[in-house]
PDB file of C-alpha atoms in Angstrom:
ATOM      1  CA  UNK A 217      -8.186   3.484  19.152  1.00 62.00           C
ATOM      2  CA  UNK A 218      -9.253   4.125  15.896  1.00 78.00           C
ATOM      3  CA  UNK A 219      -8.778   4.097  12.262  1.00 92.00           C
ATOM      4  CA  UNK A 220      -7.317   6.880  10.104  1.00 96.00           C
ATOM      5  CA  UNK A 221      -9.525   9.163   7.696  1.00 97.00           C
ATOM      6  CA  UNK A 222      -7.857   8.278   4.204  1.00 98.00           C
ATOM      7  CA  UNK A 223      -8.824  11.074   1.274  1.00 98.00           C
ATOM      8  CA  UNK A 224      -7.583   9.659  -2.240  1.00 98.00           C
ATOM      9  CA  UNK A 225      -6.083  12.591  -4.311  1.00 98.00           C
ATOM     10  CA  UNK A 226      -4.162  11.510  -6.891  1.00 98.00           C
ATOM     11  CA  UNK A 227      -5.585   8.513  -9.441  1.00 98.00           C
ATOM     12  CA  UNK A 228      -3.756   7.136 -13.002  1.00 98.00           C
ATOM     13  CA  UNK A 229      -2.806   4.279 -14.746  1.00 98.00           C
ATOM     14  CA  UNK A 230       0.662   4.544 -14.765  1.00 98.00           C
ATOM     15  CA  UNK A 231       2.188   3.081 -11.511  1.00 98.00           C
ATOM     16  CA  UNK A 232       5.418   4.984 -11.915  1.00 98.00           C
ATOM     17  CA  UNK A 233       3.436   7.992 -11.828  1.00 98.00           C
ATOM     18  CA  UNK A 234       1.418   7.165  -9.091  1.00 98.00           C
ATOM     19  CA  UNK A 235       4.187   6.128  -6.586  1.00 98.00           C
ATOM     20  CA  UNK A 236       6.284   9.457  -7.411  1.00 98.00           C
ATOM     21  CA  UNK A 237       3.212  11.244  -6.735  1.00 98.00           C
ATOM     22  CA  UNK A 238       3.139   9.120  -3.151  1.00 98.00           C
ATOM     23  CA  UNK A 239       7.202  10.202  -2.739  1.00 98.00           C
ATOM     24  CA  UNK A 240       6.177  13.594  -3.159  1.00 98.00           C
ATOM     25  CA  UNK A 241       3.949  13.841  -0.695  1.00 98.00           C
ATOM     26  CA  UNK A 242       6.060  11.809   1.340  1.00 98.00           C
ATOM     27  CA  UNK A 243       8.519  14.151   1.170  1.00 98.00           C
ATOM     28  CA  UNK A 244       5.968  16.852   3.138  1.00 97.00           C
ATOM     29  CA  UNK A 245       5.789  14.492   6.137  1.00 98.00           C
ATOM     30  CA  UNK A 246       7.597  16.766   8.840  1.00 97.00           C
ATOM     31  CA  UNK A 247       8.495  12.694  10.478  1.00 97.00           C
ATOM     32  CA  UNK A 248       8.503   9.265   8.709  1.00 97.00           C
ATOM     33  CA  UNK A 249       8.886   6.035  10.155  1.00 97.00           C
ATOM     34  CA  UNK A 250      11.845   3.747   9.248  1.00 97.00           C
ATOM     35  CA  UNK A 251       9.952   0.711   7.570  1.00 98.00           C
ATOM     36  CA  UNK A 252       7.356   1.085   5.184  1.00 98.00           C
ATOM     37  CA  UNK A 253       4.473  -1.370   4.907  1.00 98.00           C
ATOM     38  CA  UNK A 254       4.006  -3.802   1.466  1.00 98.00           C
ATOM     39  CA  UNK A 255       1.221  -5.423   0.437  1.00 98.00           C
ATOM     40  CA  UNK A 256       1.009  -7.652  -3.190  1.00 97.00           C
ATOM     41  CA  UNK A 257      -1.486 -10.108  -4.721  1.00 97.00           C
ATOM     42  CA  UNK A 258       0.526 -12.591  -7.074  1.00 96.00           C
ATOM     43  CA  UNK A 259      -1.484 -14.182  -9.494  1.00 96.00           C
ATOM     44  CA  UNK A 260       0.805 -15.670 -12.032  1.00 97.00           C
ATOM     45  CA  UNK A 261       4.248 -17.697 -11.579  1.00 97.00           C
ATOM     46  CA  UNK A 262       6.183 -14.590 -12.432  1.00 97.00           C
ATOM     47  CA  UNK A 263       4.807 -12.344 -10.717  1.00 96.00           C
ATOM     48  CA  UNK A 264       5.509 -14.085  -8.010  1.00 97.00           C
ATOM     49  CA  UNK A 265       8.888 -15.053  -8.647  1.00 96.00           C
ATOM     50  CA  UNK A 266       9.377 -11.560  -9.427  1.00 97.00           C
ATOM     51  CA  UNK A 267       8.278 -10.463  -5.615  1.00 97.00           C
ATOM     52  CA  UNK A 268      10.245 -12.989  -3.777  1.00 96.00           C
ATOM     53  CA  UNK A 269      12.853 -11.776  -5.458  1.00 96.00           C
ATOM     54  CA  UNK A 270      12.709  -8.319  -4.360  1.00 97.00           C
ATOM     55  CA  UNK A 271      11.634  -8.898  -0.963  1.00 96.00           C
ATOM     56  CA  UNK A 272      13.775 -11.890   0.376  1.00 93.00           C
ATOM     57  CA  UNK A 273      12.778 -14.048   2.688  1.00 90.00           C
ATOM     58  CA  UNK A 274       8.940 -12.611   2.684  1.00 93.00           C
ATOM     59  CA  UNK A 275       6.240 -14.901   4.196  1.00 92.00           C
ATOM     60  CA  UNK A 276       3.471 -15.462   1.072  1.00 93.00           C
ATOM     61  CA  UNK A 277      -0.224 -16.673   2.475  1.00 91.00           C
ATOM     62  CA  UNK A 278      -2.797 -18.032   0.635  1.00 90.00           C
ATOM     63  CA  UNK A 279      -5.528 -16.058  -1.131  1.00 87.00           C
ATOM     64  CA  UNK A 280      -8.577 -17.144   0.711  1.00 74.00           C
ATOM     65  CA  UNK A 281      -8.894 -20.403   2.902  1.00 63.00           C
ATOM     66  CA  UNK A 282      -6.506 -23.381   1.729  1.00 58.00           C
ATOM     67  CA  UNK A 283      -4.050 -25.651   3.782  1.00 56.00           C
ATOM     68  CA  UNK A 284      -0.721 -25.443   2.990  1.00 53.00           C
ATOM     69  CA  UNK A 285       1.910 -28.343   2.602  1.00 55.00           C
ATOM     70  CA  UNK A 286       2.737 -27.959   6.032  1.00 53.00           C
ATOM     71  CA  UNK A 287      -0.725 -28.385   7.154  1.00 54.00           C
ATOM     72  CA  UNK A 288      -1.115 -25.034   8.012  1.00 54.00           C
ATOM     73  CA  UNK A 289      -4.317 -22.939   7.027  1.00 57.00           C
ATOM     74  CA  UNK A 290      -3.235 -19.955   5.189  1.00 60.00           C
ATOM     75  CA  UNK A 291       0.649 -20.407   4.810  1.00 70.00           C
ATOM     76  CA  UNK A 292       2.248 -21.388   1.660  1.00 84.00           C
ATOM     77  CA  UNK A 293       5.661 -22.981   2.387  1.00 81.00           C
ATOM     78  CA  UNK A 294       7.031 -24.203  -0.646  1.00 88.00           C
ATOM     79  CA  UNK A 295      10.442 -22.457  -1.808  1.00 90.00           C
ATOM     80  CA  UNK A 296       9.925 -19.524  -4.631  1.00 92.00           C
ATOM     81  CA  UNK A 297      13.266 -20.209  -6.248  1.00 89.00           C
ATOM     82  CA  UNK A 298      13.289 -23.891  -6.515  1.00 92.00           C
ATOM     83  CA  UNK A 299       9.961 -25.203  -7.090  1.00 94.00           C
ATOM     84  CA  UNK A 300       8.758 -25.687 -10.502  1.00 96.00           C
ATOM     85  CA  UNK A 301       6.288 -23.310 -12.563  1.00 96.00           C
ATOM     86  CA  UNK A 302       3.366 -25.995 -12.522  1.00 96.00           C
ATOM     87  CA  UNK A 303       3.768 -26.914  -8.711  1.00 95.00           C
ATOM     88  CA  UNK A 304       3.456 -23.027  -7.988  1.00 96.00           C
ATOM     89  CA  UNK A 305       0.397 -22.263 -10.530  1.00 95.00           C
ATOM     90  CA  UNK A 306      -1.389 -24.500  -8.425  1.00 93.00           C
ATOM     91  CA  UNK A 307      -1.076 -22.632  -5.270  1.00 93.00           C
ATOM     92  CA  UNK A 308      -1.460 -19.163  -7.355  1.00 94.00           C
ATOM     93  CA  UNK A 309      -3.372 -16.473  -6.208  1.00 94.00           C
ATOM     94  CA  UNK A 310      -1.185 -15.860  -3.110  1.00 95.00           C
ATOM     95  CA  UNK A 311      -0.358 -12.415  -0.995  1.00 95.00           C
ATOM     96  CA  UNK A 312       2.611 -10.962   0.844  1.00 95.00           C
ATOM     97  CA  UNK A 313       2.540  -8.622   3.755  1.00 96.00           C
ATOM     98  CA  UNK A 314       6.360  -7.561   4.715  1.00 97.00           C
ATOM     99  CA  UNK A 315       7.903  -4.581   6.135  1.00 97.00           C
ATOM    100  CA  UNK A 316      11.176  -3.133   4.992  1.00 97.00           C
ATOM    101  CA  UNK A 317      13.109  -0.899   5.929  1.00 97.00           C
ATOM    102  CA  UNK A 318      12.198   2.776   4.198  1.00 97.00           C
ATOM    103  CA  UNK A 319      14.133   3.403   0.572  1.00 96.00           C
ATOM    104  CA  UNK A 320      15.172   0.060   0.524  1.00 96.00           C
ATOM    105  CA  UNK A 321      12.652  -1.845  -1.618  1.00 97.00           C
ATOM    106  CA  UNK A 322      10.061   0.421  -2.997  1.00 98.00           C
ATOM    107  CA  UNK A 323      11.495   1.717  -6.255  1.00 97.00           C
ATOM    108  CA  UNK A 324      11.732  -2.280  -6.958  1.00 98.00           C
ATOM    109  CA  UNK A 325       8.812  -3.442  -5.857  1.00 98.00           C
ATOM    110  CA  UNK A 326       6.941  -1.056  -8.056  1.00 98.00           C
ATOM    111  CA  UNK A 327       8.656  -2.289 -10.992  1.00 97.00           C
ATOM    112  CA  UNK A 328       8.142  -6.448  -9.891  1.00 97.00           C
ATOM    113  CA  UNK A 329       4.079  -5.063  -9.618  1.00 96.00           C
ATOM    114  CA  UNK A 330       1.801  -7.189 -11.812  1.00 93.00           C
ATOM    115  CA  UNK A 331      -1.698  -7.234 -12.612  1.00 92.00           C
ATOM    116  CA  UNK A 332      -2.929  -8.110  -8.816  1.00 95.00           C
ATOM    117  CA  UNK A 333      -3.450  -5.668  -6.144  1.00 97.00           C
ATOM    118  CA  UNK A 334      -1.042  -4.078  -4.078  1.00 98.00           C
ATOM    119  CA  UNK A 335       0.269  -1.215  -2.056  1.00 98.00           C
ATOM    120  CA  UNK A 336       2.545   0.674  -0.053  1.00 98.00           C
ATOM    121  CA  UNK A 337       1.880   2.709   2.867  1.00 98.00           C
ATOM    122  CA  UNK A 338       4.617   5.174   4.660  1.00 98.00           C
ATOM    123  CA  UNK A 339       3.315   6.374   8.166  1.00 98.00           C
ATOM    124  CA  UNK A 340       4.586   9.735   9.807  1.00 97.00           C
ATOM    125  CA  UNK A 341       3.800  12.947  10.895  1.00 96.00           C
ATOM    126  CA  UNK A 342       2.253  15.598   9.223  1.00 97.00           C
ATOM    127  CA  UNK A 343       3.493  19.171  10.195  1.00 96.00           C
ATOM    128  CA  UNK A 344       1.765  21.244  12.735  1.00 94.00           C
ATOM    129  CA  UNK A 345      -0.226  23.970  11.461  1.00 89.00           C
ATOM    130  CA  UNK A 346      -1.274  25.920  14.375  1.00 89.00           C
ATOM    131  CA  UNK A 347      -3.306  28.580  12.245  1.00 88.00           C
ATOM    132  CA  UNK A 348      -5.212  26.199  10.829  1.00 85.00           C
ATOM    133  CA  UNK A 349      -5.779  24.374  13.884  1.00 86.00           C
ATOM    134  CA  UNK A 350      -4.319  21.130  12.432  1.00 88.00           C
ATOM    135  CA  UNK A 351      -1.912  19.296  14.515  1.00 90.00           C
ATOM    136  CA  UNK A 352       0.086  15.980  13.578  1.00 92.00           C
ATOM    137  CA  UNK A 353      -0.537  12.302  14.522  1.00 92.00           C
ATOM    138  CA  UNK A 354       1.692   9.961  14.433  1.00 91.00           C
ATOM    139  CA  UNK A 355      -0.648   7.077  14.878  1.00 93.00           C
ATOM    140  CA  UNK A 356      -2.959   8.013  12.078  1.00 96.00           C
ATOM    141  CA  UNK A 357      -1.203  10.014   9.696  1.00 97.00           C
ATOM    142  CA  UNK A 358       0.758   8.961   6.638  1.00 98.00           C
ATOM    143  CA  UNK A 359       0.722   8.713   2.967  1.00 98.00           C
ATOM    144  CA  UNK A 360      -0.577   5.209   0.875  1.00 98.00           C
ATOM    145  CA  UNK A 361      -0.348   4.191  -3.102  1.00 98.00           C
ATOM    146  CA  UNK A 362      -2.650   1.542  -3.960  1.00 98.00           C
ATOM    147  CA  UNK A 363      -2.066  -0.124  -7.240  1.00 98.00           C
ATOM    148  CA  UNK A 364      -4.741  -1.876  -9.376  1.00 98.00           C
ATOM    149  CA  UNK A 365      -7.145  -0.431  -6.856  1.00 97.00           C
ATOM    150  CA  UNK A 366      -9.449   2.630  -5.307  1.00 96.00           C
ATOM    151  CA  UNK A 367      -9.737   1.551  -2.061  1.00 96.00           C
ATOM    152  CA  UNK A 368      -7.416   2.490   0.848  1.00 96.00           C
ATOM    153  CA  UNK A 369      -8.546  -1.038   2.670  1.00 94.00           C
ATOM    154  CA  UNK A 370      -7.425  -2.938  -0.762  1.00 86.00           C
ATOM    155  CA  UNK A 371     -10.823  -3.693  -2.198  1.00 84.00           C
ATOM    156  CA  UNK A 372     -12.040  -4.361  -5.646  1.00 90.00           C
ATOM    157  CA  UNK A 373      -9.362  -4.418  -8.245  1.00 95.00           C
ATOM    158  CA  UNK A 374      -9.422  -1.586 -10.826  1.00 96.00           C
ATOM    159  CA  UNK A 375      -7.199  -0.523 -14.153  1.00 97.00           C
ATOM    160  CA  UNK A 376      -5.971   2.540 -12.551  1.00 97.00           C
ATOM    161  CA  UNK A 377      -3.683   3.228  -9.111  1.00 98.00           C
ATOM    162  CA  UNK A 378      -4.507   5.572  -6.226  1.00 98.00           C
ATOM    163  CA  UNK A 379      -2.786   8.017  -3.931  1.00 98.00           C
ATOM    164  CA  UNK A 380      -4.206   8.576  -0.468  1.00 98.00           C
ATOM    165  CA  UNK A 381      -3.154  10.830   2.632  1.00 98.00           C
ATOM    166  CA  UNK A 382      -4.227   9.505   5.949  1.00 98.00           C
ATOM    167  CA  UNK A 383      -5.019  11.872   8.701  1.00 96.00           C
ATOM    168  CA  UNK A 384      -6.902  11.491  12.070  1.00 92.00           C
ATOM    169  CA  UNK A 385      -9.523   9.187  12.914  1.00 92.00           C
ATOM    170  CA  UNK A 386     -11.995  12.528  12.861  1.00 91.00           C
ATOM    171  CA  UNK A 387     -11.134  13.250   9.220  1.00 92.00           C
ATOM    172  CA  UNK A 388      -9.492  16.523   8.089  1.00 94.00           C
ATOM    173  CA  UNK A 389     -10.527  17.690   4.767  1.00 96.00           C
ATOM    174  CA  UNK A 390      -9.094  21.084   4.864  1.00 96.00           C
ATOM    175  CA  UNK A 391      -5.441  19.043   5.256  1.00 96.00           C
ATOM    176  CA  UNK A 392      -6.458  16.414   2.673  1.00 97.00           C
ATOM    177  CA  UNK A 393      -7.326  19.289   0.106  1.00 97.00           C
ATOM    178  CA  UNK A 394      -3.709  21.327   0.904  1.00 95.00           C
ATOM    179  CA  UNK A 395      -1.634  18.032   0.713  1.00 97.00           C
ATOM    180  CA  UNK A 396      -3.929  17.640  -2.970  1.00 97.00           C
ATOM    181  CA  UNK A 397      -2.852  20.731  -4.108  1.00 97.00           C
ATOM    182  CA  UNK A 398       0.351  20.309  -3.519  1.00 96.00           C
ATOM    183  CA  UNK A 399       1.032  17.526  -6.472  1.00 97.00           C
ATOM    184  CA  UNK A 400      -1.219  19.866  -8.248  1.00 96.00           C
ATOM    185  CA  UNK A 401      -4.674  17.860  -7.693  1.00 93.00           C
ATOM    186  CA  UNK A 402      -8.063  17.722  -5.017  1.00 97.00           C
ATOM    187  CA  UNK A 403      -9.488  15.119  -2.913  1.00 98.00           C
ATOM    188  CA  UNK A 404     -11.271  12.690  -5.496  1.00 97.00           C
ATOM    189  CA  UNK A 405     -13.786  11.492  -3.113  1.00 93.00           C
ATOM    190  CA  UNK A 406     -15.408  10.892   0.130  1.00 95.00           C
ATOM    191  CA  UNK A 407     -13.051   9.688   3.174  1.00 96.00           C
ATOM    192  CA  UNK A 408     -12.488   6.624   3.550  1.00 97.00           C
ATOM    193  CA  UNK A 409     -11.368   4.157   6.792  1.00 96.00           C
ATOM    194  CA  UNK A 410      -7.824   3.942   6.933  1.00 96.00           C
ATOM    195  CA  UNK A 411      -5.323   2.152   8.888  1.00 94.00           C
TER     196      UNK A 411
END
């Protein structure tokens, strides 16, 4: 049981930048899973229409504690596509929380990002490095981009976009500052809890 030790190492305001950055790392992952995990906050009609159009069929909640159409707390049901611009402003800010499968959605969900918080998180393996007594695992390891924001558990929003590595739930700083160096920069800060 346990959370993962996330060390952010990589911070900008460009989003492109950021998210090659993540792919980069990504690539260093001796395993990665098959879905990756998305996260947005949509606070304007477009941006919203935007998202639903790059992840189909995504579930959107409510931002805080609202009842829904249906009745239900928390659930927006109304259809993206067909409702009108002043029906969905009323419902705005709403959040998404999908899977997909890896490769499939990133590069466009990156370019649908608006001014709202969001992220993407990739979890794998990091190599075994015996002589360094560091040792992969899969529950806790994995890289993140978080976009608009500085915190690995999607806190306060910010101007600029963050890169983290997740490692075990003791923390590894001698791993974090390697995987840093490797896109050419150094843990910008204290650990953090992770997933």
């Amino acid at each position: 049981m346990g959370n993962s030790r996330a060390y952010p190492v990589f911070r900008t305001t460009d989003a492109t930048a950021a998210y090659t950055q993540a792919m980069r790392l990504c690539a260093l992952l001796a395993e990665c899973e098959d879905e990756v995990g998305l996260m947005a906050e949509l606070e304007t009609v477009e941006d919203l229409r935007k998202m639903a159009a790059v992840l189909p069929g995504a579930t959107f909640h409510y931002v805080g504690v609202r009842t829904g159409s249906n009745g239900h707390s928390g659930w927006f049901d109304l259809d993206v596509a067909t409702t009108e611009d002043v029906v969905l402003e009323a419902h705005l800010p709403l959040y998404t929380l999908e899977d997909a499968a890896r490769g499939s959605a990133e590069e466009r969900f990156v370019a649908a990002l608006g001014q709202g918080t969001a992220a993407i998180g990739w979890h794998g393996l990091w190599p075994d490095d015996p002589e360094a007594d560091q040792y992969g695992i899969a529950k806790y390891d994995g890289v993140q981009v978080v976009f608009h924001g500085d915190d690995a558990q999607w806190g306060r929003w910010t101007e600029h976009h963050t890169v983290f590595v997740h490692v075990d739930k003791w923390g590894d700083l001698p791993r974090a500052e390697k995987l840093a160096a490797h896109i050419g920069g150094e843990v910008l800060g204290e650990e953090q809890l992770g997933w």
